[in-house]
Amino acid sequence: MSGAPKTIVTVAELRTIIALWRGHGDKIALVPTMGALHEGHLSLVRLAKKNADKVVVSIFVNPAQFAPHEDLATYPRDEAGDMEKLQALGTDLVFAPAGTEMYPPDFSTHIEVTELTNGLCGRSRPHFFGGVATVVAKLFLQCLPDMAIFGEKDYQQLLVIRRMARDLDIPVNVLGGPIIRERDGLAMSSRNAYLTKDERARAPLLFKTVTRIAKALSQDGEISEHIQSGRAALADAGFDVDYLEVRNADDLTPLAGSVAEPARVFAAALLGKTRLIDNVAVPEKK
Ligand code: PAF
């Protein structure tokens, strides 16, 4: 097995290595992460390995995407575990910049993607997508990869990043990787570590609910009816529902009535102190 992936902390080092690879004609993939890597992240690294010659994984807990009341200070961190997992997958390079490398004290630029960010997570986390778009634009420009890979668990984030890259003419192919789930259906997330034993046992109901709604809508039925019963089931199990909605899968336009276009069911809810999100595609009507 090869050794631990080389880890670098400066943009200058990143650019030097990327230039070397480019000189050899290598195709480069970037997998941006905030660390505390789980099987969901690792599936993105595998996808990157399949599609590119060299894979860079960035690890940076981005303060700009956390509101002051959110969990920046307690966000799970596991540097040693992350390196072991990345080594096992044959990751070529880890970019783990310090906060000051990414944001010098007089940092003054902010990227805001409109429209796509109006609802869903954008409503209850108004700071979030601006912070994500800004850091991902920086990572794209620092690394200039051929492709970058993001999980579909944060489906709205994936569309926002794709739009940002297109709007700013950043020539990066933005790819989505499917959601990886625990055996009981819970979408993998670094924040699942916050769940108590009792909450963990109830958490799969979020996936069960969005799946049940998606199946029902693929057969028949009114969106509002299914949403209402889904909300009630989640509330009964102690979830504090932020949103449960059906939206167009391509541009996130809210849908009502019956489904007649590519659609997804989106949910976010607090279970105790943990915010869980999930989404599934509505299967095409037969
Ligand atoms: O999905 C994440 O982990 C983060 O939002 C990202 C894309 C790495 C930006 O900080």
mmCIF file of N, CA and C in Angstrom, residues 98-176:
data_model
loop_
_atom_site.group_PDB
_atom_site.id
_atom_site.type_symbol
_atom_site.label_atom_id
_atom_site.label_comp_id
_atom_site.label_asym_id
_atom_site.label_seq_id
_atom_site.Cartn_x
_atom_site.Cartn_y
_atom_site.Cartn_z
ATOM 1 N N ALA A 98 -5.150 26.404 6.895
ATOM 2 C CA ALA A 98 -5.603 27.046 8.139
ATOM 3 C C ALA A 98 -6.607 28.141 7.763
ATOM 4 N N GLY A 99 -7.348 28.587 8.760
ATOM 5 C CA GLY A 99 -8.342 29.640 8.532
ATOM 6 C C GLY A 99 -7.728 30.877 7.896
ATOM 7 N N THR A 100 -6.521 31.256 8.343
ATOM 8 C CA THR A 100 -5.919 32.495 7.846
ATOM 9 C C THR A 100 -5.433 32.357 6.398
ATOM 10 N N GLU A 101 -5.155 31.126 5.962
ATOM 11 C CA GLU A 101 -4.758 30.908 4.564
ATOM 12 C C GLU A 101 -5.969 31.160 3.647
ATOM 13 N N MET A 102 -7.127 30.753 4.116
ATOM 14 C CA MET A 102 -8.341 30.928 3.308
ATOM 15 C C MET A 102 -8.921 32.333 3.477
ATOM 16 N N TYR A 103 -8.869 32.858 4.693
ATOM 17 C CA TYR A 103 -9.484 34.155 4.975
ATOM 18 C C TYR A 103 -8.498 35.060 5.702
ATOM 19 N N PRO A 104 -7.680 35.824 4.952
ATOM 20 C CA PRO A 104 -6.828 36.807 5.636
ATOM 21 C C PRO A 104 -7.718 37.807 6.388
ATOM 22 N N PRO A 105 -7.159 38.482 7.375
ATOM 23 C CA PRO A 105 -7.986 39.318 8.262
ATOM 24 C C PRO A 105 -8.817 40.366 7.521
ATOM 25 N N ASP A 106 -8.308 40.847 6.378
ATOM 26 C CA ASP A 106 -9.080 41.871 5.644
ATOM 27 C C ASP A 106 -9.831 41.265 4.451
ATOM 28 N N PHE A 107 -10.164 39.999 4.547
ATOM 29 C CA PHE A 107 -10.931 39.338 3.477
ATOM 30 C C PHE A 107 -12.268 40.058 3.302
ATOM 31 N N SER A 108 -12.625 40.406 2.073
ATOM 32 C CA SER A 108 -13.776 41.306 1.892
ATOM 33 C C SER A 108 -14.750 40.878 0.796
ATOM 34 N N THR A 109 -14.587 39.670 0.265
ATOM 35 C CA THR A 109 -15.402 39.280 -0.894
ATOM 36 C C THR A 109 -16.367 38.169 -0.509
ATOM 37 N N HIS A 110 -17.576 38.257 -1.038
ATOM 38 C CA HIS A 110 -18.597 37.284 -0.674
ATOM 39 C C HIS A 110 -19.406 36.947 -1.920
ATOM 40 N N ILE A 111 -19.609 35.690 -2.181
ATOM 41 C CA ILE A 111 -20.384 35.284 -3.361
ATOM 42 C C ILE A 111 -21.775 34.851 -2.921
ATOM 43 N N GLU A 112 -22.775 35.428 -3.562
ATOM 44 C CA GLU A 112 -24.157 35.123 -3.207
ATOM 45 C C GLU A 112 -24.854 34.559 -4.429
ATOM 46 N N VAL A 113 -25.379 33.367 -4.333
ATOM 47 C CA VAL A 113 -26.158 32.783 -5.432
ATOM 48 C C VAL A 113 -27.626 32.991 -5.084
ATOM 49 N N THR A 114 -28.351 33.645 -5.969
ATOM 50 C CA THR A 114 -29.762 33.938 -5.669
ATOM 51 C C THR A 114 -30.651 32.834 -6.249
ATOM 52 N N GLU A 115 -31.959 33.027 -6.192
ATOM 53 C CA GLU A 115 -32.972 32.114 -6.746
ATOM 54 C C GLU A 115 -32.922 30.721 -6.091
ATOM 55 N N LEU A 116 -31.912 29.935 -6.469
ATOM 56 C CA LEU A 116 -31.832 28.554 -5.972
ATOM 57 C C LEU A 116 -31.741 28.505 -4.447
ATOM 58 N N THR A 117 -31.317 29.598 -3.848
ATOM 59 C CA THR A 117 -31.084 29.588 -2.393
ATOM 60 C C THR A 117 -32.275 30.157 -1.608
ATOM 61 N N ASN A 118 -33.372 30.462 -2.333
ATOM 62 C CA ASN A 118 -34.485 31.136 -1.663
ATOM 63 C C ASN A 118 -35.188 30.298 -0.601
ATOM 64 N N GLY A 119 -35.349 29.009 -0.855
ATOM 65 C CA GLY A 119 -36.117 28.201 0.094
ATOM 66 C C GLY A 119 -35.277 27.102 0.694
ATOM 67 N N LEU A 120 -35.957 26.075 1.182
ATOM 68 C CA LEU A 120 -35.314 24.897 1.792
ATOM 69 C C LEU A 120 -34.273 25.359 2.829
ATOM 70 N N CYS A 121 -33.027 24.870 2.732
ATOM 71 C CA CYS A 121 -32.024 25.251 3.755
ATOM 72 C C CYS A 121 -31.709 26.743 3.727
ATOM 73 N N GLY A 122 -31.907 27.388 2.578
ATOM 74 C CA GLY A 122 -31.613 28.817 2.467
ATOM 75 C C GLY A 122 -32.522 29.678 3.347
ATOM 76 N N ARG A 123 -33.713 29.148 3.678
ATOM 77 C CA ARG A 123 -34.651 29.949 4.474
ATOM 78 C C ARG A 123 -34.238 29.955 5.950
ATOM 79 N N SER A 124 -33.918 28.766 6.478
ATOM 80 C CA SER A 124 -33.590 28.725 7.909
ATOM 81 C C SER A 124 -32.094 28.948 8.173
ATOM 82 N N ARG A 125 -31.266 28.845 7.101
ATOM 83 C CA ARG A 125 -29.824 29.094 7.277
ATOM 84 C C ARG A 125 -29.398 30.143 6.240
ATOM 85 N N PRO A 126 -29.823 31.396 6.408
ATOM 86 C CA PRO A 126 -29.634 32.411 5.362
ATOM 87 C C PRO A 126 -28.164 32.727 5.057
ATOM 88 N N HIS A 127 -27.274 32.441 5.984
ATOM 89 C CA HIS A 127 -25.835 32.691 5.795
ATOM 90 C C HIS A 127 -25.150 31.567 5.047
ATOM 91 N N PHE A 128 -25.809 30.392 4.991
ATOM 92 C CA PHE A 128 -25.128 29.138 4.658
ATOM 93 C C PHE A 128 -24.605 29.089 3.218
ATOM 94 N N PHE A 129 -25.468 29.337 2.242
ATOM 95 C CA PHE A 129 -25.041 29.122 0.857
ATOM 96 C C PHE A 129 -24.044 30.177 0.382
ATOM 97 N N GLY A 130 -24.126 31.385 0.927
ATOM 98 C CA GLY A 130 -23.119 32.395 0.597
ATOM 99 C C GLY A 130 -21.746 31.939 1.069
ATOM 100 N N GLY A 131 -21.710 31.386 2.282
ATOM 101 C CA GLY A 131 -20.448 30.882 2.836
ATOM 102 C C GLY A 131 -19.907 29.718 2.026
ATOM 103 N N VAL A 132 -20.819 28.816 1.617
ATOM 104 C CA VAL A 132 -20.398 27.660 0.815
ATOM 105 C C VAL A 132 -19.915 28.127 -0.562
ATOM 106 N N ALA A 133 -20.699 29.001 -1.221
ATOM 107 C CA ALA A 133 -20.336 29.438 -2.585
ATOM 108 C C ALA A 133 -18.984 30.149 -2.556
ATOM 109 N N THR A 134 -18.750 30.940 -1.527
ATOM 110 C CA THR A 134 -17.494 31.693 -1.440
ATOM 111 C C THR A 134 -16.310 30.750 -1.262
ATOM 112 N N VAL A 135 -16.420 29.807 -0.335
ATOM 113 C CA VAL A 135 -15.263 28.924 -0.096
ATOM 114 C C VAL A 135 -15.052 27.970 -1.274
ATOM 115 N N VAL A 136 -16.142 27.504 -1.880
ATOM 116 C CA VAL A 136 -15.975 26.558 -2.989
ATOM 117 C C VAL A 136 -15.414 27.278 -4.219
ATOM 118 N N ALA A 137 -15.828 28.520 -4.448
ATOM 119 C CA ALA A 137 -15.240 29.293 -5.556
ATOM 120 C C ALA A 137 -13.742 29.442 -5.325
ATOM 121 N N LYS A 138 -13.351 29.720 -4.075
ATOM 122 C CA LYS A 138 -11.916 29.842 -3.763
ATOM 123 C C LYS A 138 -11.203 28.507 -4.027
ATOM 124 N N LEU A 139 -11.781 27.416 -3.549
ATOM 125 C CA LEU A 139 -11.146 26.104 -3.751
ATOM 126 C C LEU A 139 -11.022 25.786 -5.244
ATOM 127 N N PHE A 140 -12.059 26.119 -5.999
ATOM 128 C CA PHE A 140 -12.006 25.869 -7.450
ATOM 129 C C PHE A 140 -10.864 26.679 -8.087
ATOM 130 N N LEU A 141 -10.741 27.930 -7.690
ATOM 131 C CA LEU A 141 -9.729 28.795 -8.305
ATOM 132 C C LEU A 141 -8.326 28.454 -7.812
ATOM 133 N N GLN A 142 -8.242 27.959 -6.599
ATOM 134 C CA GLN A 142 -6.930 27.561 -6.063
ATOM 135 C C GLN A 142 -6.430 26.292 -6.754
ATOM 136 N N CYS A 143 -7.356 25.381 -7.016
ATOM 137 C CA CYS A 143 -6.982 24.044 -7.495
ATOM 138 C C CYS A 143 -7.174 23.913 -9.018
ATOM 139 N N LEU A 144 -8.149 24.637 -9.555
ATOM 140 C CA LEU A 144 -8.538 24.528 -10.966
ATOM 141 C C LEU A 144 -8.601 23.072 -11.433
ATOM 142 N N PRO A 145 -9.450 22.277 -10.764
ATOM 143 C CA PRO A 145 -9.564 20.866 -11.140
ATOM 144 C C PRO A 145 -10.399 20.730 -12.421
ATOM 145 N N ASP A 146 -10.303 19.565 -13.067
ATOM 146 C CA ASP A 146 -11.202 19.309 -14.193
ATOM 147 C C ASP A 146 -12.613 19.067 -13.681
ATOM 148 N N MET A 147 -12.703 18.406 -12.521
ATOM 149 C CA MET A 147 -14.025 18.104 -11.961
ATOM 150 C C MET A 147 -13.983 18.212 -10.440
ATOM 151 N N ALA A 148 -15.170 18.457 -9.871
ATOM 152 C CA ALA A 148 -15.286 18.472 -8.414
ATOM 153 C C ALA A 148 -16.527 17.673 -8.056
ATOM 154 N N ILE A 149 -16.463 16.971 -6.929
ATOM 155 C CA ILE A 149 -17.519 16.010 -6.607
ATOM 156 C C ILE A 149 -18.147 16.346 -5.258
ATOM 157 N N PHE A 150 -19.501 16.389 -5.248
ATOM 158 C CA PHE A 150 -20.260 16.741 -4.045
ATOM 159 C C PHE A 150 -21.372 15.702 -3.859
ATOM 160 N N GLY A 151 -21.764 15.486 -2.605
ATOM 161 C CA GLY A 151 -22.802 14.488 -2.332
ATOM 162 C C GLY A 151 -24.191 15.036 -2.596
ATOM 163 N N GLU A 152 -25.078 14.146 -3.016
ATOM 164 C CA GLU A 152 -26.470 14.562 -3.265
ATOM 165 C C GLU A 152 -27.266 14.696 -1.969
ATOM 166 N N LYS A 153 -26.673 14.335 -0.829
ATOM 167 C CA LYS A 153 -27.414 14.563 0.422
ATOM 168 C C LYS A 153 -27.677 16.064 0.566
ATOM 169 N N ASP A 154 -26.666 16.864 0.229
ATOM 170 C CA ASP A 154 -26.845 18.323 0.201
ATOM 171 C C ASP A 154 -27.194 18.704 -1.236
ATOM 172 N N TYR A 155 -28.379 18.276 -1.656
ATOM 173 C CA TYR A 155 -28.758 18.404 -3.072
ATOM 174 C C TYR A 155 -28.850 19.880 -3.484
ATOM 175 N N GLN A 156 -29.406 20.699 -2.588
ATOM 176 C CA GLN A 156 -29.509 22.136 -2.905
ATOM 177 C C GLN A 156 -28.114 22.742 -3.035
ATOM 178 N N GLN A 157 -27.211 22.331 -2.151
ATOM 179 C CA GLN A 157 -25.813 22.797 -2.232
ATOM 180 C C GLN A 157 -25.192 22.420 -3.575
ATOM 181 N N LEU A 158 -25.436 21.195 -4.018
ATOM 182 C CA LEU A 158 -24.885 20.728 -5.301
ATOM 183 C C LEU A 158 -25.358 21.632 -6.448
ATOM 184 N N LEU A 159 -26.665 21.946 -6.464
ATOM 185 C CA LEU A 159 -27.188 22.805 -7.541
ATOM 186 C C LEU A 159 -26.645 24.233 -7.431
ATOM 187 N N VAL A 160 -26.510 24.725 -6.213
ATOM 188 C CA VAL A 160 -25.994 26.082 -5.990
ATOM 189 C C VAL A 160 -24.545 26.173 -6.495
ATOM 190 N N ILE A 161 -23.748 25.161 -6.206
ATOM 191 C CA ILE A 161 -22.333 25.169 -6.628
ATOM 192 C C ILE A 161 -22.239 25.065 -8.150
ATOM 193 N N ARG A 162 -23.091 24.216 -8.715
ATOM 194 C CA ARG A 162 -23.074 24.073 -10.180
ATOM 195 C C ARG A 162 -23.436 25.407 -10.839
ATOM 196 N N ARG A 163 -24.435 26.102 -10.280
ATOM 197 C CA ARG A 163 -24.860 27.398 -10.832
ATOM 198 C C ARG A 163 -23.767 28.442 -10.657
ATOM 199 N N MET A 164 -23.133 28.449 -9.481
ATOM 200 C CA MET A 164 -22.064 29.414 -9.203
ATOM 201 C C MET A 164 -20.927 29.247 -10.212
ATOM 202 N N ALA A 165 -20.522 27.987 -10.463
ATOM 203 C CA ALA A 165 -19.409 27.725 -11.389
ATOM 204 C C ALA A 165 -19.795 28.163 -12.803
ATOM 205 N N ARG A 166 -21.039 27.882 -13.175
ATOM 206 C CA ARG A 166 -21.479 28.273 -14.521
ATOM 207 C C ARG A 166 -21.524 29.796 -14.636
ATOM 208 N N ASP A 167 -22.117 30.444 -13.633
ATOM 209 C CA ASP A 167 -22.289 31.907 -13.692
ATOM 210 C C ASP A 167 -20.950 32.632 -13.727
ATOM 211 N N LEU A 168 -19.960 32.093 -13.016
ATOM 212 C CA LEU A 168 -18.656 32.766 -12.926
ATOM 213 C C LEU A 168 -17.659 32.224 -13.947
ATOM 214 N N ASP A 169 -18.143 31.367 -14.858
ATOM 215 C CA ASP A 169 -17.276 30.787 -15.902
ATOM 216 C C ASP A 169 -16.055 30.102 -15.314
ATOM 217 N N ILE A 170 -16.263 29.400 -14.211
ATOM 218 C CA ILE A 170 -15.154 28.599 -13.658
ATOM 219 C C ILE A 170 -15.247 27.226 -14.330
ATOM 220 N N PRO A 171 -14.224 26.856 -15.099
ATOM 221 C CA PRO A 171 -14.362 25.660 -15.931
ATOM 222 C C PRO A 171 -14.146 24.360 -15.167
ATOM 223 N N VAL A 172 -15.084 24.061 -14.278
ATOM 224 C CA VAL A 172 -15.018 22.841 -13.471
ATOM 225 C C VAL A 172 -16.317 22.064 -13.683
ATOM 226 N N ASN A 173 -16.192 20.803 -13.983
ATOM 227 C CA ASN A 173 -17.363 19.958 -14.136
ATOM 228 C C ASN A 173 -17.827 19.522 -12.738
ATOM 229 N N VAL A 174 -19.001 19.960 -12.321
ATOM 230 C CA VAL A 174 -19.484 19.671 -10.963
ATOM 231 C C VAL A 174 -20.336 18.400 -11.002
ATOM 232 N N LEU A 175 -19.845 17.342 -10.341
ATOM 233 C CA LEU A 175 -20.540 16.048 -10.365
ATOM 234 C C LEU A 175 -21.167 15.762 -9.004
ATOM 235 N N GLY A 176 -22.313 15.066 -9.036
ATOM 236 C CA GLY A 176 -22.981 14.662 -7.792
ATOM 237 C C GLY A 176 -22.793 13.179 -7.553
#
